[in-house]
Coordinates of C-alpha atoms and ligand atoms in Angstrom, one line a residue:
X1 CA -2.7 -87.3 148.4
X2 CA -6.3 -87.4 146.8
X3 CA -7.6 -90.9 145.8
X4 CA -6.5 -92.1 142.6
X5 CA -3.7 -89.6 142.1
X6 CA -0.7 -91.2 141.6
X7 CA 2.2 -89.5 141.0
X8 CA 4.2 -90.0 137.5
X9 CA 7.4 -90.7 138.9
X10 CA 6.6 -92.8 141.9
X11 CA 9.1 -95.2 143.8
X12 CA 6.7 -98.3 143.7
X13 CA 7.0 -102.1 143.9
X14 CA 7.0 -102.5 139.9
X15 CA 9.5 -100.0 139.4
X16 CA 11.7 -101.5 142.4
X17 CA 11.5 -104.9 140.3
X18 CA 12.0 -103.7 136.7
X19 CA 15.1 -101.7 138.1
X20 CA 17.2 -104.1 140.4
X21 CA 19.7 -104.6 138.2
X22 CA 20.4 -101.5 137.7
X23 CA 20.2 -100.7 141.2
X24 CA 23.1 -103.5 141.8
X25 CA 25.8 -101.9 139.4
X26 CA 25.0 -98.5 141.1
X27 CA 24.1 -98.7 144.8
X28 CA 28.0 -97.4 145.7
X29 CA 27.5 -94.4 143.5
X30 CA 24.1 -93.1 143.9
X31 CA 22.2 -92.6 147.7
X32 CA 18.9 -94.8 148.1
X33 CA 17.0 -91.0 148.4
X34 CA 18.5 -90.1 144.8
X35 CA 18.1 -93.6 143.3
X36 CA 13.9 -93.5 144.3
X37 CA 13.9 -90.4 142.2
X38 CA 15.7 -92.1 139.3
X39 CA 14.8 -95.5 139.1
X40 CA 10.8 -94.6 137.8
X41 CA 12.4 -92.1 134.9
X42 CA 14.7 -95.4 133.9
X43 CA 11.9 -97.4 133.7
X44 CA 9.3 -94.3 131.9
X45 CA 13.2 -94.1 129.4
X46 CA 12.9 -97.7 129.0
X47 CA 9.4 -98.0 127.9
X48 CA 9.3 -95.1 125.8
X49 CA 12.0 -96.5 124.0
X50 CA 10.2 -99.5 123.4
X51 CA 7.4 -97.8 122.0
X52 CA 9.2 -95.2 120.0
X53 CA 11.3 -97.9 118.5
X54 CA 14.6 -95.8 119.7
X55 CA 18.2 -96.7 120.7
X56 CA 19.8 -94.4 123.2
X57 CA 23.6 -94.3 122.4
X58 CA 25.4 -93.0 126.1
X59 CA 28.9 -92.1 126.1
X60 CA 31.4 -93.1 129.5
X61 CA 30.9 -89.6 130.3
X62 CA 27.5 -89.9 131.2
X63 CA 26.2 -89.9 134.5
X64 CA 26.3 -93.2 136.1
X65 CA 22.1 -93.7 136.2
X66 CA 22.3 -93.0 132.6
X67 CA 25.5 -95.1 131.1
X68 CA 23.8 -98.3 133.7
X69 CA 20.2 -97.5 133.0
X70 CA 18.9 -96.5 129.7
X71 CA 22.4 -96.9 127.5
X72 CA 21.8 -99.7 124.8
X73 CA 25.1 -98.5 123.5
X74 CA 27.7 -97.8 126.2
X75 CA 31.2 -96.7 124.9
X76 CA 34.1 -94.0 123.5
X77 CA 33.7 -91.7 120.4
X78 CA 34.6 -94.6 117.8
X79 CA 32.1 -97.6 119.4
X80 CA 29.3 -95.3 119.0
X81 CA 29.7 -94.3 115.9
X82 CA 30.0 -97.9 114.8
X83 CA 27.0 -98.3 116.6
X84 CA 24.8 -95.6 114.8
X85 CA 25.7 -96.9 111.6
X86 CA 24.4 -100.2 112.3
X87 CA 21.7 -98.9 114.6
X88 CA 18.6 -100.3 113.0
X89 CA 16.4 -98.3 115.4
X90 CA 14.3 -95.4 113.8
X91 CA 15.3 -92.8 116.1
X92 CA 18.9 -92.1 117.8
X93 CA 19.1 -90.5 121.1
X94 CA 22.6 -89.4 121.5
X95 CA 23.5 -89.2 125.2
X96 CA 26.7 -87.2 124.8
X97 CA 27.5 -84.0 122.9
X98 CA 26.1 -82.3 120.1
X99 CA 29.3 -83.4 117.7
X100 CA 28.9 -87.1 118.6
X101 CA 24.8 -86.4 117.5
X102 CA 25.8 -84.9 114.2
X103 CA 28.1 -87.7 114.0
X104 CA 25.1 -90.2 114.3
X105 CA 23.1 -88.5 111.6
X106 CA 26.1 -88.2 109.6
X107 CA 26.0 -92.1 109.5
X108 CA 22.2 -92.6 109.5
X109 CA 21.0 -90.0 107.4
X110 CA 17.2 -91.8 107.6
X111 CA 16.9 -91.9 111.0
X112 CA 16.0 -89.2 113.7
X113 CA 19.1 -88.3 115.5
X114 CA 18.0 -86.5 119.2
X115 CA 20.1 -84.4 121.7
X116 CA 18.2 -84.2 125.0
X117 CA 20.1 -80.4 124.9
X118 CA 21.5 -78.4 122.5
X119 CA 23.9 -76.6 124.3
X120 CA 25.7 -79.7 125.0
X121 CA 28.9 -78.7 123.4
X122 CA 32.5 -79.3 123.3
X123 CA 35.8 -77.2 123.5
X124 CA 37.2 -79.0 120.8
X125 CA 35.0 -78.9 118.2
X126 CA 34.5 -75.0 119.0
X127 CA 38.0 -74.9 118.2
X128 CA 37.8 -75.2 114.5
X129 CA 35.7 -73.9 111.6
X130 CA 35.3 -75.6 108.0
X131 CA 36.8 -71.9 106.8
X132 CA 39.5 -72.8 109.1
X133 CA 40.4 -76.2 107.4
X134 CA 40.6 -74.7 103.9
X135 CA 42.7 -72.5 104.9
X136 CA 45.1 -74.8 106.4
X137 CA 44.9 -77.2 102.7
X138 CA 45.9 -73.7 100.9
X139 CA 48.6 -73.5 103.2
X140 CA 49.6 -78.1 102.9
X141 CA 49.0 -79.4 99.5
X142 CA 48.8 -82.7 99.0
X143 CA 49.1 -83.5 102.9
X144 CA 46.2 -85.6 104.2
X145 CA 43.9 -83.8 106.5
X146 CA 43.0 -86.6 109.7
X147 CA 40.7 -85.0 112.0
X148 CA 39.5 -86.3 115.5
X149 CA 36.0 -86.8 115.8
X150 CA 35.5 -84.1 118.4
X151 CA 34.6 -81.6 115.6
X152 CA 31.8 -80.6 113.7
X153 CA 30.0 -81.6 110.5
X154 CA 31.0 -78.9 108.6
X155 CA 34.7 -79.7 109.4
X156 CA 34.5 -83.3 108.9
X157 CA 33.1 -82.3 105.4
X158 CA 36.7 -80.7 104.9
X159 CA 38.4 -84.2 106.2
X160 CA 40.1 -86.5 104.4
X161 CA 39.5 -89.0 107.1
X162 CA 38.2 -89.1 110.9
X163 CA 40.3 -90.4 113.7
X164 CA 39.4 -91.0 117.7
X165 CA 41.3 -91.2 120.4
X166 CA 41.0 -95.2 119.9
X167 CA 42.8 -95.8 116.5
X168 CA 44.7 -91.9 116.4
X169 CA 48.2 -93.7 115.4
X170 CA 46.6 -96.6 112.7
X171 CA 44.8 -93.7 110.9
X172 CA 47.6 -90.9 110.3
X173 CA 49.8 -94.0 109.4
X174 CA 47.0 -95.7 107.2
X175 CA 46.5 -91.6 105.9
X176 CA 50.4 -91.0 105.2
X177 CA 50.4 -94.7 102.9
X178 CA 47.4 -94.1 101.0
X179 CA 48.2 -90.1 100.1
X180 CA 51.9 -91.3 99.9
X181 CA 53.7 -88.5 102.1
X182 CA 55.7 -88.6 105.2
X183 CA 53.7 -85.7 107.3
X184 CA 49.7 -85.5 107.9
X185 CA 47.8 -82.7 109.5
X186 CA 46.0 -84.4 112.5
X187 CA 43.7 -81.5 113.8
X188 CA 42.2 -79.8 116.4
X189 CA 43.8 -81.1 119.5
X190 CA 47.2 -79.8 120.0
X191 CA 47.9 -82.9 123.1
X192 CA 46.7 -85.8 121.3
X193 CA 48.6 -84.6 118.4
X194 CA 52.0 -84.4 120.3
X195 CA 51.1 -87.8 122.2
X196 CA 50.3 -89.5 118.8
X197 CA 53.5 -88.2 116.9
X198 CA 55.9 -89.8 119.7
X199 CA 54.6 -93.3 118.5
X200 CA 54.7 -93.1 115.3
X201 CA 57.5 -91.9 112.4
X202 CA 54.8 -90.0 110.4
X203 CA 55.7 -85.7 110.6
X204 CA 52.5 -84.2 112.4
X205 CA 51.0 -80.6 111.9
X206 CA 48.9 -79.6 114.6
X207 CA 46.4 -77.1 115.5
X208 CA 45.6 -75.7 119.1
X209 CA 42.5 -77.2 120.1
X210 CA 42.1 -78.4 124.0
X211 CA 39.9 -80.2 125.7
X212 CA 39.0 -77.6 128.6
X213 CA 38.5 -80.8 130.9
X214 CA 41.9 -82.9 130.1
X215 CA 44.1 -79.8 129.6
X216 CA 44.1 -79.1 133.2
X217 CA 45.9 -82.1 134.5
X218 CA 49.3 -81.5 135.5
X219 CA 52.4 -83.4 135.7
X220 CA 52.7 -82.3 139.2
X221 CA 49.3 -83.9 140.2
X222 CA 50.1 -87.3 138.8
X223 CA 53.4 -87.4 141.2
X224 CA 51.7 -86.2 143.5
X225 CA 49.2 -88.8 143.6
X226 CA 51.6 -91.5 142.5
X227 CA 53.5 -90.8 146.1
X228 CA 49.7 -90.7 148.1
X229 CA 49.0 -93.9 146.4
X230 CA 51.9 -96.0 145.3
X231 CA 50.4 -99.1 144.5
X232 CA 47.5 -97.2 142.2
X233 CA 47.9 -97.5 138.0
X234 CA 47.3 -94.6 136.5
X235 CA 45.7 -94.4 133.6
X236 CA 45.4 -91.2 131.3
X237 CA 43.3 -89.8 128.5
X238 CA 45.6 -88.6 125.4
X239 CA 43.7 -85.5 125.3
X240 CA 45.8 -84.5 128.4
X241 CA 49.2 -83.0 128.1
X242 CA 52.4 -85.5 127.0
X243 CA 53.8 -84.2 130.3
X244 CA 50.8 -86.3 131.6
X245 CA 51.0 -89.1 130.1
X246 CA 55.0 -89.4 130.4
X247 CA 54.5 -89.7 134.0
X248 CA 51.1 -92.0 133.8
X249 CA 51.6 -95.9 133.8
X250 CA 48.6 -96.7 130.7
X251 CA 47.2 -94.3 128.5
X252 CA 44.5 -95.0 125.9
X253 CA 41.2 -93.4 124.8
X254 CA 37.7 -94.1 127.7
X255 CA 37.3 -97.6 125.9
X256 CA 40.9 -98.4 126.4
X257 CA 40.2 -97.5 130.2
X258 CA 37.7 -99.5 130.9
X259 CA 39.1 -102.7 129.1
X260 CA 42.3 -102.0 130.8
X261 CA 40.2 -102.5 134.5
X262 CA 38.1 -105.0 132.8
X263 CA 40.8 -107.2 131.7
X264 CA 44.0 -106.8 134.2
X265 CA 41.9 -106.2 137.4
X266 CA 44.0 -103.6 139.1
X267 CA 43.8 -103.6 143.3
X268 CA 43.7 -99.9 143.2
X269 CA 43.6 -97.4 140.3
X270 CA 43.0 -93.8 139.1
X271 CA 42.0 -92.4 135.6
X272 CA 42.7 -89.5 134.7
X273 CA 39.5 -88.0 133.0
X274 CA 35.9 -87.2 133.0
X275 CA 34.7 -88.1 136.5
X276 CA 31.5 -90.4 135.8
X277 CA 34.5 -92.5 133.8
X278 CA 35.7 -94.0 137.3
X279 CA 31.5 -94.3 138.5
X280 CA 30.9 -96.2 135.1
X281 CA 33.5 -98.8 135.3
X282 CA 33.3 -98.9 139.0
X283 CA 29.9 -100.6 138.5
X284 CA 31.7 -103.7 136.6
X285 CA 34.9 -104.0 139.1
X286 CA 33.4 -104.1 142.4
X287 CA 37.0 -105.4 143.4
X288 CA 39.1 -102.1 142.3
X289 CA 39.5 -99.8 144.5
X290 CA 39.3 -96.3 142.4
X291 CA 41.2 -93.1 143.9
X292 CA 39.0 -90.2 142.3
X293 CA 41.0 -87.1 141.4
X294 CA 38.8 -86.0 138.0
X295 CA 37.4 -83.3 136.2
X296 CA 33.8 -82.2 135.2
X297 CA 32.9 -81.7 131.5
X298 CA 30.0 -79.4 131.7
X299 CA 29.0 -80.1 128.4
X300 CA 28.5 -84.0 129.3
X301 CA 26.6 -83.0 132.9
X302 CA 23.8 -81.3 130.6
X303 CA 22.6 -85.1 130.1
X304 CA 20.0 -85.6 132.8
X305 CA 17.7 -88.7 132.9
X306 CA 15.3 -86.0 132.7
X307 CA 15.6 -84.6 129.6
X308 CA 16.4 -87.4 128.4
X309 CA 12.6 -88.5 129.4
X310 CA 11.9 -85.2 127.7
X311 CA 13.6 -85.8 124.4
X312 CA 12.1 -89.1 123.6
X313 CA 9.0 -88.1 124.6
X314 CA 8.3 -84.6 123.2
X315 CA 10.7 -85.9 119.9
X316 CA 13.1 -82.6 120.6
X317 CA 15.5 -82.0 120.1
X318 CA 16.7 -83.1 116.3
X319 CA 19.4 -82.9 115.1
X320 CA 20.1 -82.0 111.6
X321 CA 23.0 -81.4 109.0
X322 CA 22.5 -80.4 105.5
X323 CA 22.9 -83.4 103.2
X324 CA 25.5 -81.8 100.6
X325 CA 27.6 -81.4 104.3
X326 CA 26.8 -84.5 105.7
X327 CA 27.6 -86.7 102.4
X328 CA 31.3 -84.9 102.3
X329 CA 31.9 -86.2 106.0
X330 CA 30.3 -89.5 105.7
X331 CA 33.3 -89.9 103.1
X332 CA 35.4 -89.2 106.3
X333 CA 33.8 -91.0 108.5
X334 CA 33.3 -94.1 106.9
X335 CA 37.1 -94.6 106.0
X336 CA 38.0 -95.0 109.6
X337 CA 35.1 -96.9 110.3
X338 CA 36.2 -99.4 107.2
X339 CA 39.6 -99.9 108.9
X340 CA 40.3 -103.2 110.5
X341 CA 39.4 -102.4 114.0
X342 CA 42.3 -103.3 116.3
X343 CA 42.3 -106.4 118.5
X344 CA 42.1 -103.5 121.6
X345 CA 41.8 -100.4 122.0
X346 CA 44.9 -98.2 121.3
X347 CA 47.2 -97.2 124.0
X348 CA 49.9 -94.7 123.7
X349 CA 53.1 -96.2 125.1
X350 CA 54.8 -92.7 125.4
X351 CA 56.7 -93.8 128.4
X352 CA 58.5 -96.0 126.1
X353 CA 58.3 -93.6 123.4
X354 CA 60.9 -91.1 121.6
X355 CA 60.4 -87.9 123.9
X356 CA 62.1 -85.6 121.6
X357 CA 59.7 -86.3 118.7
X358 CA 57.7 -82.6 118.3
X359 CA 54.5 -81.2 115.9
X360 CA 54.6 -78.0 114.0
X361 CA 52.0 -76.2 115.1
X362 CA 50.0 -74.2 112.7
Ligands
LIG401 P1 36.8 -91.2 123.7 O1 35.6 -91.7 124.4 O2 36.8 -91.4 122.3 O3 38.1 -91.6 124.4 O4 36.8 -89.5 123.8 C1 36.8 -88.9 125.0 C2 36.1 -87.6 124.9 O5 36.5 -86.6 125.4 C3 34.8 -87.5 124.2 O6 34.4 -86.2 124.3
LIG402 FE1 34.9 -82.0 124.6 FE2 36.6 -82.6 126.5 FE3 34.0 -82.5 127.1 FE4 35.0 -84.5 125.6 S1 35.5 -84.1 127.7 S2 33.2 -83.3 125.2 S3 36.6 -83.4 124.4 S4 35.3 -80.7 126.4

């Protein structure tokens, strides 16, 4: 190396100290070869964020270097979104997909929302246009449009109110009060709206979204896994199919997940989801054992600490909606957000629930 070239990502003493904590919460995810290449981008993230005056909003699915090094917000769909609302930060960087970034600027119109890439996508929210949702209130008068916030701005702006996976069954009851009818259309994901109708006496209309990463559980590979590992709790995502979830002991949206480790401390447990979920919460319960049966979202993986480096520092890439739009689906936003948050996270009891209850799919 020729004097007084260093390197802008080096490994060195500083960055060894500034990152030790992050190290600790990591070290039985990520090799000591891959962790010298990541610990000096945490610490450029860090400082960067310092002097851009910016907040970097991670969801569970991110990679486990990202969630335990540069997240200031960790958490599901619903805790960010809280989060960018009362974000006083100047600029956003949404480390998730592109619908949770519109999402952001949905709720912060006056700050600078960022996606570190734009391709960063989602199955669900492909699933569905704004033409889509008229259509659907030509064919439903008077029935209360929820829609999960795995969608885009422009179908939001068509919402009467946003649900997650969190508080699915408070908001199409809350929805069915306030419009005063006994059925709501709770759209795009077909699963979560079959899971949510079996806890709940409100008539559900249903489109066919999936998530391409939950839909591919089976039924089969929970028994299968129940008889490998007997003592394991398994815990399911309600974007996965009922058949799923009948056979899973907990089910509840990534929040619910991690507060259900946090809290009751399982021996040994598997969730059934994204895969950095079980690296994430694996950091803060070095005493659980997790059995690791998940699937990739590729649309989450796009996240690197690298472009995330990129993003702050380059300002790209924004993310805008067009304020007409964005106005309509604050409308929708904000209601769920205004509703008591529960004392936990939701969790869908469907192995208690009535099995015969069914949606009418549109
Ligand atoms: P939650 O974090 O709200 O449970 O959502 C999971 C998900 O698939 C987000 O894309
Ligand atoms: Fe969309 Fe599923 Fe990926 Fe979440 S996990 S972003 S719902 S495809």
């Amino acid at each position: 190396m020729a004097d007084g070239f260093a390197p802008a990502f080096a490994f060195t003493p500083e960055v060894d100290a500034a990152t030790a904590s992050v190290w600790s919460k990591v070290k039985t995810r990520i090799s000591p070869l891959e962790w010298r290449a990541h610990a000096p981008l945490i610490e450029a993230i860090n400082r960067l964020k310092r002097e851009k005056n910016a907040v970097v909003l991670a969801h569970n699915y991110m990679t486990p270097e990202i969630f335990h090094g540069v997240g200031d917000y960790v958490g599901d769909s619903l805790g960010l979104a809280r989060e960018a609302a009362r974000s006083d930060a100047r600029v956003i960087v949404q480390a998730g997909v592109h619908f949770m970034a519109e999402t952001s600027k949905v709720l912060a119109p006056d700050k600078t929302v960022l996606i570190p890439d734009l391709r960063a996508g989602c199955s669900l929210a492909s699933s569905i246009t704004g033409a889509d949702v008229r259509l659907i209130k030509q064919r439903y008068p008077g029935v209360p449009v929820v829609t999960y916030v795995n969608t885009t701005a422009e179908v939001k702006a068509e919402t009467d109110i946003c649900c997650t996976s969190a508080n699915a069954v408070q908001v199409v009851e809350a929805a069915a009060a306030a419009w005063g009818t006994d059925r709501v259309i709770l759209i795009p994901d077909e699963f979560l709206a079959r899971n949510v109708a079996r806890q709940t006496d409100v008539k559900i209309i249903a489109w066919r979204g999936r998530c391409e990463v939950h839909e591919r559980f089976t039924a089969e590979d929970i028994l299968e896994l129940k008889a490998a590992y007997p003592e394991a709790q398994v815990l399911a995502h309600p974007e996965c199919p009922t058949e799923v979830i009948a056979v899973s002991d907990f089910t509840g949206s990534t929040a619910a997940m991690s507060d259900f480790v946090a809290t009751r401390r399982p021996k040994q447990v598997v969730l059934i989801t994204e895969c950095s979920m079980a690296d994430n919460v694996a950091g803060d319960a070095p005493e659980t054992e997790f059995v690791r049966p998940c699937n990739l979202c590729p649309h989450m993986k796009r996240i690197t600490l690298q472009n995330i480096y990129d993003c702050l520092l380059n300002d790209r890439y924004e993310v805008r909606v067009d304020p007409a739009m964005a106005e309509r689906a604050r409308l929708a936003v904000q209601r769920m957000i205004d509703l008591p948050p529960p004392a936990r996270p939701a969790r869908y009891d469907l192995v208690k629930a009535r099995h015969h209850v069914d949606v009418e799919l549109i």
